[in-house]
Amino acid sequence: MSNEIIDLDPVSIQPIIDINPMFQDWLDYLRLNVSAGTISPDTAASYDRGATKFIKFLNGRQSSQDIILEWMSALKSDGKKPATINAWLSGVRAFFGWATTKAHITFNPSQGIRGAKRSGTKKRHVREAFTDAEVRALLAQPNRDTDAGKRDYALLIIQLYTAGRGIEFYRSNISDIKTENGRTVLYIQGKGHDDKEEPLILQPTAEEALREWLSIHPNKSDPLFCSLSQRSYGKRLSRSATRAIIHGYIKSAGIVGKKSVHSLRHTAITNAIRHGVPIQRVSKQLARHASLDTTMIYVHEADRMSDPVEDHIVYDEA
């Protein structure tokens, strides 16, 4: 008998299976978790989107780690950003993790696959922060004599003073507003969290704008920001509608450059850094970044503009 050791890839010894019925069962499992409240609808939709794209790429082939890497490589070649690739990869991991737990497959091919590497702190943000003059011009756009103007002004001012993310305000309800130690606090479901446990402290300007909006809120109940159109009056304001509203004000204010809804968050973080708030506090309390390195991007950009080396170049007269 030969003593030669044969190294078998775990994938190669798995039986060939039809992945499509299994995938449908997993989608039912996702919907059940949404109903049970263990994951959010947005998380389920993101998982569904990523796994669906991978299965289309698979096109009937047997899944393996190499194929997952080929898929990620193809996405990168198509110009997809690392954040997008990693979001879709999370869906693939969730699907194969479930399939392994349910014993539909004996080996999880996504196990050990690392996410697409993001650039370090030398990379500039794709979206720019607003200047102080642009912030004033932007806040002058909503007509605060109207209900829509009061709502839109609150949308802008709260993001500019809390650095909250768009998805966090989309999920927010009036019932999430609390009073603690004499301060008005909006509890939000932060990035990577399942519960609304992160506080956004509303300073006086933001609180006043919010109170003005709540005074004419259509139903005085959830959600926090709602539609005022006839077709969806009182229903939660969609993220696409929010983006359209803010982009409209950016355009009407005559603001140019790579400015977007995310620029509101970028501006708040950069402003705090410019005014001397320690980077550790900005990172933990305002930006709520998982890594200090991410917040350091804002520091580099703020320093580059506020105290450029070029201003220190002096050519003395001979």
Tab-separated table of C-alpha atoms in Angstrom:
chain	number	residue	atom	x	y	z
A	1	MET	CA	0.000	0.000	0.000
A	2	SER	CA	1.319	3.469	-0.905
A	3	ASN	CA	2.141	5.834	1.936
A	4	GLU	CA	1.524	8.852	-0.290
A	5	ILE	CA	-0.750	11.417	1.327
A	6	ILE	CA	-3.453	12.748	-0.969
A	7	ASP	CA	-4.461	16.310	-0.094
A	8	LEU	CA	-8.103	16.774	-0.971
A	9	ASP	CA	-9.794	20.164	-1.159
A	10	PRO	CA	-12.882	19.992	1.100
A	11	VAL	CA	-14.942	21.346	-1.812
A	12	SER	CA	-13.859	18.503	-4.088
A	13	ILE	CA	-15.372	15.838	-1.849
A	14	GLN	CA	-18.747	17.549	-1.512
A	15	PRO	CA	-21.640	16.061	-3.489
A	16	ILE	CA	-22.907	18.117	-6.416
A	17	ILE	CA	-26.048	19.905	-5.247
A	18	ASP	CA	-28.647	22.181	-6.782
A	19	ILE	CA	-28.130	25.465	-5.008
A	20	ASN	CA	-31.342	27.173	-6.168
A	21	PRO	CA	-33.886	25.396	-3.890
A	22	MET	CA	-31.490	25.897	-0.984
A	23	PHE	CA	-31.265	29.588	-1.821
A	24	GLN	CA	-35.046	29.964	-1.769
A	25	ASP	CA	-35.159	28.329	1.672
A	26	TRP	CA	-32.539	30.821	2.845
A	27	LEU	CA	-34.586	33.761	1.565
A	28	ASP	CA	-37.546	32.445	3.574
A	29	TYR	CA	-35.208	32.242	6.576
A	30	LEU	CA	-34.184	35.883	6.077
A	31	ARG	CA	-37.825	36.991	5.925
A	32	LEU	CA	-38.553	35.045	9.095
A	33	ASN	CA	-35.690	36.824	10.884
A	34	VAL	CA	-36.994	40.191	9.738
A	35	SER	CA	-40.440	39.312	11.090
A	36	ALA	CA	-38.885	38.176	14.360
A	37	GLY	CA	-36.880	41.400	14.600
A	38	THR	CA	-33.482	39.678	14.764
A	39	ILE	CA	-32.237	41.506	11.661
A	40	SER	CA	-33.390	44.690	9.969
A	41	PRO	CA	-35.130	44.767	6.562
A	42	ASP	CA	-32.143	46.711	5.201
A	43	THR	CA	-29.703	44.024	6.354
A	44	ALA	CA	-31.851	41.275	4.825
A	45	ALA	CA	-32.100	43.186	1.549
A	46	SER	CA	-28.321	43.694	1.485
A	47	TYR	CA	-27.678	39.984	2.136
A	48	ASP	CA	-30.181	39.014	-0.552
A	49	ARG	CA	-28.577	41.381	-3.073
A	50	GLY	CA	-25.047	40.109	-2.516
A	51	ALA	CA	-25.884	36.413	-2.500
A	52	THR	CA	-28.089	36.773	-5.585
A	53	LYS	CA	-25.284	38.429	-7.538
A	54	PHE	CA	-22.869	35.660	-6.571
A	55	ILE	CA	-25.252	32.859	-7.552
A	56	LYS	CA	-25.782	34.487	-10.955
A	57	PHE	CA	-22.004	34.586	-11.347
A	58	LEU	CA	-21.816	30.933	-10.243
A	59	ASN	CA	-24.092	29.978	-13.141
A	60	GLY	CA	-24.586	26.365	-12.082
A	61	ARG	CA	-20.967	25.663	-11.144
A	62	GLN	CA	-19.960	24.075	-7.859
A	63	SER	CA	-19.125	26.757	-5.299
A	64	SER	CA	-15.561	27.051	-4.010
A	65	GLN	CA	-13.233	29.564	-2.441
A	66	ASP	CA	-11.525	30.110	-5.776
A	67	ILE	CA	-14.810	30.980	-7.458
A	68	ILE	CA	-15.691	33.442	-4.695
A	69	LEU	CA	-12.306	35.105	-5.220
A	70	GLU	CA	-12.895	35.113	-9.006
A	71	TRP	CA	-16.235	36.831	-8.402
A	72	MET	CA	-14.639	39.460	-6.167
A	73	SER	CA	-11.929	40.007	-8.785
A	74	ALA	CA	-14.578	40.460	-11.481
A	75	LEU	CA	-16.416	42.994	-9.329
A	76	LYS	CA	-13.190	44.930	-8.801
A	77	SER	CA	-12.490	44.878	-12.550
A	78	ASP	CA	-15.980	46.277	-13.129
A	79	GLY	CA	-15.057	49.248	-10.963
A	80	LYS	CA	-16.973	48.271	-7.837
A	81	LYS	CA	-15.665	49.924	-4.684
A	82	PRO	CA	-14.275	47.823	-1.794
A	83	ALA	CA	-17.205	48.856	0.417
A	84	THR	CA	-19.669	47.542	-2.191
A	85	ILE	CA	-17.753	44.298	-2.703
A	86	ASN	CA	-17.580	43.699	1.048
A	87	ALA	CA	-21.289	44.429	1.493
A	88	TRP	CA	-22.154	41.851	-1.163
A	89	LEU	CA	-19.611	39.401	0.265
A	90	SER	CA	-21.458	39.633	3.595
A	91	GLY	CA	-24.518	38.210	1.856
A	92	VAL	CA	-22.484	35.319	0.461
A	93	ARG	CA	-21.059	34.606	3.908
A	94	ALA	CA	-24.502	34.723	5.489
A	95	PHE	CA	-25.902	32.296	2.906
A	96	PHE	CA	-23.119	29.731	3.134
A	97	GLY	CA	-22.965	30.062	6.916
A	98	TRP	CA	-26.657	29.205	7.090
A	99	ALA	CA	-26.262	26.329	4.607
A	100	THR	CA	-23.436	24.857	6.662
A	101	THR	CA	-25.362	25.170	9.922
A	102	LYS	CA	-28.363	23.428	8.336
A	103	ALA	CA	-26.034	20.657	7.044
A	104	HIS	CA	-26.983	21.355	3.422
A	105	ILE	CA	-23.259	21.513	2.670
A	106	THR	CA	-20.297	20.059	4.556
A	107	PHE	CA	-17.846	22.898	3.937
A	108	ASN	CA	-18.371	26.667	3.988
A	109	PRO	CA	-16.477	27.992	0.932
A	110	SER	CA	-16.680	31.577	2.182
A	111	GLN	CA	-14.833	30.707	5.401
A	112	GLY	CA	-11.452	32.414	5.489
A	113	ILE	CA	-12.219	34.730	2.558
A	114	ARG	CA	-10.975	38.203	3.462
A	115	GLY	CA	-12.833	41.308	2.426
A	116	ALA	CA	-11.602	43.664	-0.267
A	117	LYS	CA	-8.904	45.897	1.126
A	118	ARG	CA	-9.777	49.535	1.557
A	119	SER	CA	-7.251	52.276	1.019
A	120	GLY	CA	-5.548	53.712	4.074
A	121	THR	CA	-5.613	57.155	5.592
A	122	LYS	CA	-3.884	58.783	2.630
A	123	LYS	CA	-7.003	58.434	0.498
A	124	ARG	CA	-9.166	61.563	0.203
A	125	HIS	CA	-12.886	61.308	0.599
A	126	VAL	CA	-14.829	60.998	-2.616
A	127	ARG	CA	-17.386	63.446	-1.255
A	128	GLU	CA	-16.239	66.864	-0.125
A	129	ALA	CA	-17.206	68.744	2.997
A	130	PHE	CA	-19.168	71.983	2.713
A	131	THR	CA	-17.447	75.253	3.491
A	132	ASP	CA	-18.996	77.467	6.177
A	133	ALA	CA	-20.363	79.760	3.455
A	134	GLU	CA	-21.902	76.780	1.654
A	135	VAL	CA	-23.535	75.595	4.879
A	136	ARG	CA	-25.165	79.021	5.336
A	137	ALA	CA	-26.322	79.033	1.713
A	138	LEU	CA	-27.695	75.495	2.026
A	139	LEU	CA	-29.630	76.236	5.227
A	140	ALA	CA	-31.187	79.302	3.579
A	141	GLN	CA	-32.886	77.186	0.908
A	142	PRO	CA	-35.838	75.534	2.736
A	143	ASN	CA	-38.891	77.806	3.037
A	144	ARG	CA	-39.567	77.492	6.751
A	145	ASP	CA	-42.993	79.104	6.363
A	146	THR	CA	-44.158	75.785	4.891
A	147	ASP	CA	-44.475	72.354	6.501
A	148	ALA	CA	-42.069	70.827	3.984
A	149	GLY	CA	-39.574	73.603	4.660
A	150	LYS	CA	-39.678	72.968	8.402
A	151	ARG	CA	-39.105	69.246	7.832
A	152	ASP	CA	-36.306	69.770	5.327
A	153	TYR	CA	-34.536	72.344	7.483
A	154	ALA	CA	-34.610	69.883	10.381
A	155	LEU	CA	-33.209	67.153	8.115
A	156	LEU	CA	-30.285	69.380	7.153
A	157	ILE	CA	-29.524	70.960	10.512
A	158	ILE	CA	-29.644	67.736	12.536
A	159	GLN	CA	-27.193	65.998	10.202
A	160	LEU	CA	-24.885	69.021	10.219
A	161	TYR	CA	-24.781	69.045	14.034
A	162	THR	CA	-24.735	65.309	14.808
A	163	ALA	CA	-22.866	63.695	11.868
A	164	GLY	CA	-25.600	61.073	11.748
A	165	ARG	CA	-25.846	58.770	8.750
A	166	GLY	CA	-28.781	58.886	6.352
A	167	ILE	CA	-29.840	55.327	7.159
A	168	GLU	CA	-29.876	56.181	10.865
A	169	PHE	CA	-32.343	59.030	10.368
A	170	TYR	CA	-34.416	56.910	7.992
A	171	ARG	CA	-34.897	54.365	10.790
A	172	SER	CA	-35.612	56.989	13.451
A	173	ASN	CA	-38.983	57.352	15.157
A	174	ILE	CA	-40.394	60.105	17.347
A	175	SER	CA	-40.370	57.628	20.213
A	176	ASP	CA	-36.563	57.476	19.931
A	177	ILE	CA	-36.295	61.038	21.289
A	178	LYS	CA	-35.469	61.052	25.000
A	179	THR	CA	-34.515	63.609	27.654
A	180	GLU	CA	-31.471	62.764	29.752
A	181	ASN	CA	-29.715	65.051	32.234
A	182	GLY	CA	-31.499	68.029	30.767
A	183	ARG	CA	-30.389	67.247	27.199
A	184	THR	CA	-32.504	66.148	24.255
A	185	VAL	CA	-31.152	62.907	22.823
A	186	LEU	CA	-32.067	60.964	19.694
A	187	TYR	CA	-31.242	57.266	20.032
A	188	ILE	CA	-30.315	55.708	16.707
A	189	GLN	CA	-29.452	52.272	15.366
A	190	GLY	CA	-25.810	52.798	14.497
A	191	LYS	CA	-23.750	51.038	11.870
A	192	GLY	CA	-23.275	47.364	12.735
A	193	HIS	CA	-25.829	47.480	15.570
A	194	ASP	CA	-29.185	45.736	15.853
A	195	ASP	CA	-30.701	48.019	18.495
A	196	LYS	CA	-31.193	51.745	18.896
A	197	GLU	CA	-28.622	52.256	21.601
A	198	GLU	CA	-26.344	55.021	20.294
A	199	PRO	CA	-27.188	58.579	21.411
A	200	LEU	CA	-27.027	61.654	19.199
A	201	ILE	CA	-26.967	64.741	21.411
A	202	LEU	CA	-29.060	67.555	19.950
A	203	GLN	CA	-27.452	70.909	20.684
A	204	PRO	CA	-29.781	73.956	20.857
A	205	THR	CA	-29.821	74.792	17.129
A	206	ALA	CA	-30.626	71.217	16.132
A	207	GLU	CA	-33.155	70.826	18.945
A	208	GLU	CA	-34.980	74.015	17.942
A	209	ALA	CA	-35.213	72.849	14.316
A	210	LEU	CA	-36.522	69.467	15.400
A	211	ARG	CA	-39.148	70.992	17.722
A	212	GLU	CA	-40.332	73.277	14.930
A	213	TRP	CA	-40.850	70.262	12.683
A	214	LEU	CA	-42.525	68.171	15.379
A	215	SER	CA	-44.991	70.989	16.082
A	216	ILE	CA	-46.581	70.439	12.664
A	217	HIS	CA	-45.785	66.715	12.225
A	218	PRO	CA	-48.821	65.152	10.453
A	219	ASN	CA	-49.561	62.396	12.947
A	220	LYS	CA	-47.363	63.238	15.968
A	221	SER	CA	-46.119	59.653	15.963
A	222	ASP	CA	-43.588	57.456	14.239
A	223	PRO	CA	-41.728	57.851	11.898
A	224	LEU	CA	-39.570	60.876	12.737
A	225	PHE	CA	-39.325	62.118	9.142
A	226	CYS	CA	-42.332	61.436	6.955
A	227	SER	CA	-43.600	62.210	3.481
A	228	LEU	CA	-45.899	65.182	2.912
A	229	SER	CA	-46.959	64.228	-0.614
A	230	GLN	CA	-50.575	63.261	-1.270
A	231	ARG	CA	-49.675	59.735	-2.368
A	232	SER	CA	-47.690	58.773	0.756
A	233	TYR	CA	-48.717	61.405	3.292
A	234	GLY	CA	-47.517	60.568	6.809
A	235	LYS	CA	-45.524	57.516	5.747
A	236	ARG	CA	-41.798	57.152	6.376
A	237	LEU	CA	-39.776	59.377	4.066
A	238	SER	CA	-37.801	57.095	1.774
A	239	ARG	CA	-34.046	57.357	1.487
A	240	SER	CA	-34.302	58.144	-2.221
A	241	ALA	CA	-36.750	60.973	-1.488
A	242	THR	CA	-34.416	62.334	1.207
A	243	ARG	CA	-31.472	62.285	-1.208
A	244	ALA	CA	-33.543	64.044	-3.878
A	245	ILE	CA	-34.608	66.756	-1.418
A	246	ILE	CA	-31.069	67.454	-0.209
A	247	HIS	CA	-29.540	67.331	-3.687
A	248	GLY	CA	-32.200	69.793	-4.806
A	249	TYR	CA	-31.175	72.256	-2.108
A	250	ILE	CA	-27.480	71.779	-2.921
A	251	LYS	CA	-28.225	72.671	-6.535
A	252	SER	CA	-30.481	75.628	-5.723
A	253	ALA	CA	-27.808	77.011	-3.377
A	254	GLY	CA	-25.365	77.078	-6.277
A	255	ILE	CA	-22.994	74.666	-4.559
A	256	VAL	CA	-20.671	72.837	-6.926
A	257	GLY	CA	-18.184	70.002	-6.574
A	258	LYS	CA	-18.581	66.467	-5.263
A	259	LYS	CA	-21.181	67.308	-2.623
A	260	SER	CA	-23.846	64.853	-1.513
A	261	VAL	CA	-25.961	63.817	1.469
A	262	HIS	CA	-22.834	62.239	2.991
A	263	SER	CA	-21.152	65.639	2.807
A	264	LEU	CA	-23.365	66.734	5.713
A	265	ARG	CA	-21.776	64.089	7.944
A	266	HIS	CA	-18.322	64.834	6.535
A	267	THR	CA	-18.807	68.526	7.282
A	268	ALA	CA	-19.834	67.952	10.911
A	269	ILE	CA	-16.816	65.743	11.629
A	270	THR	CA	-14.384	68.086	9.879
A	271	ASN	CA	-15.857	71.117	11.672
A	272	ALA	CA	-15.385	69.534	15.098
A	273	ILE	CA	-11.754	68.723	14.245
A	274	ARG	CA	-11.145	72.261	12.967
A	275	HIS	CA	-12.403	73.668	16.255
A	276	GLY	CA	-9.981	71.669	18.350
A	277	VAL	CA	-12.028	68.732	19.625
A	278	PRO	CA	-9.565	65.891	20.428
A	279	ILE	CA	-9.502	63.325	17.652
A	280	GLN	CA	-10.260	60.451	20.055
A	281	ARG	CA	-13.510	62.131	21.147
A	282	VAL	CA	-14.502	62.946	17.577
A	283	SER	CA	-13.866	59.359	16.515
A	284	LYS	CA	-15.725	57.725	19.404
A	285	GLN	CA	-18.603	60.114	20.073
A	286	LEU	CA	-19.328	61.926	16.805
A	287	ALA	CA	-18.003	59.888	13.892
A	288	ARG	CA	-18.526	56.576	15.716
A	289	HIS	CA	-15.829	54.963	13.592
A	290	ALA	CA	-14.661	51.446	14.407
A	291	SER	CA	-11.067	52.527	13.826
A	292	LEU	CA	-9.300	55.758	14.717
A	293	ASP	CA	-7.481	55.459	11.375
A	294	THR	CA	-10.735	56.196	9.570
A	295	THR	CA	-11.223	59.428	11.490
A	296	MET	CA	-7.609	60.381	10.791
A	297	ILE	CA	-8.576	60.876	7.131
A	298	TYR	CA	-10.581	63.899	8.229
A	299	VAL	CA	-7.645	65.215	10.278
A	300	HIS	CA	-5.292	65.033	7.306
A	301	GLU	CA	-7.782	66.848	5.083
A	302	ALA	CA	-8.524	69.547	7.681
A	303	ASP	CA	-4.821	70.169	8.339
A	304	ARG	CA	-4.035	70.268	4.629
A	305	MET	CA	-6.440	73.150	4.059
A	306	SER	CA	-6.128	75.062	7.365
A	307	ASP	CA	-2.339	75.091	7.631
A	308	PRO	CA	-0.830	74.194	4.270
A	309	VAL	CA	2.912	73.846	4.046
A	310	GLU	CA	2.858	76.123	1.010
A	311	ASP	CA	1.983	79.087	3.262
A	312	HIS	CA	5.273	78.630	5.102
A	313	ILE	CA	7.441	79.013	2.017
A	314	VAL	CA	9.158	82.416	2.135
A	315	TYR	CA	11.725	83.764	-0.312
A	316	ASP	CA	13.671	86.494	1.461
A	317	GLU	CA	14.924	89.380	-0.562
A	318	ALA	CA	18.610	89.179	-1.428
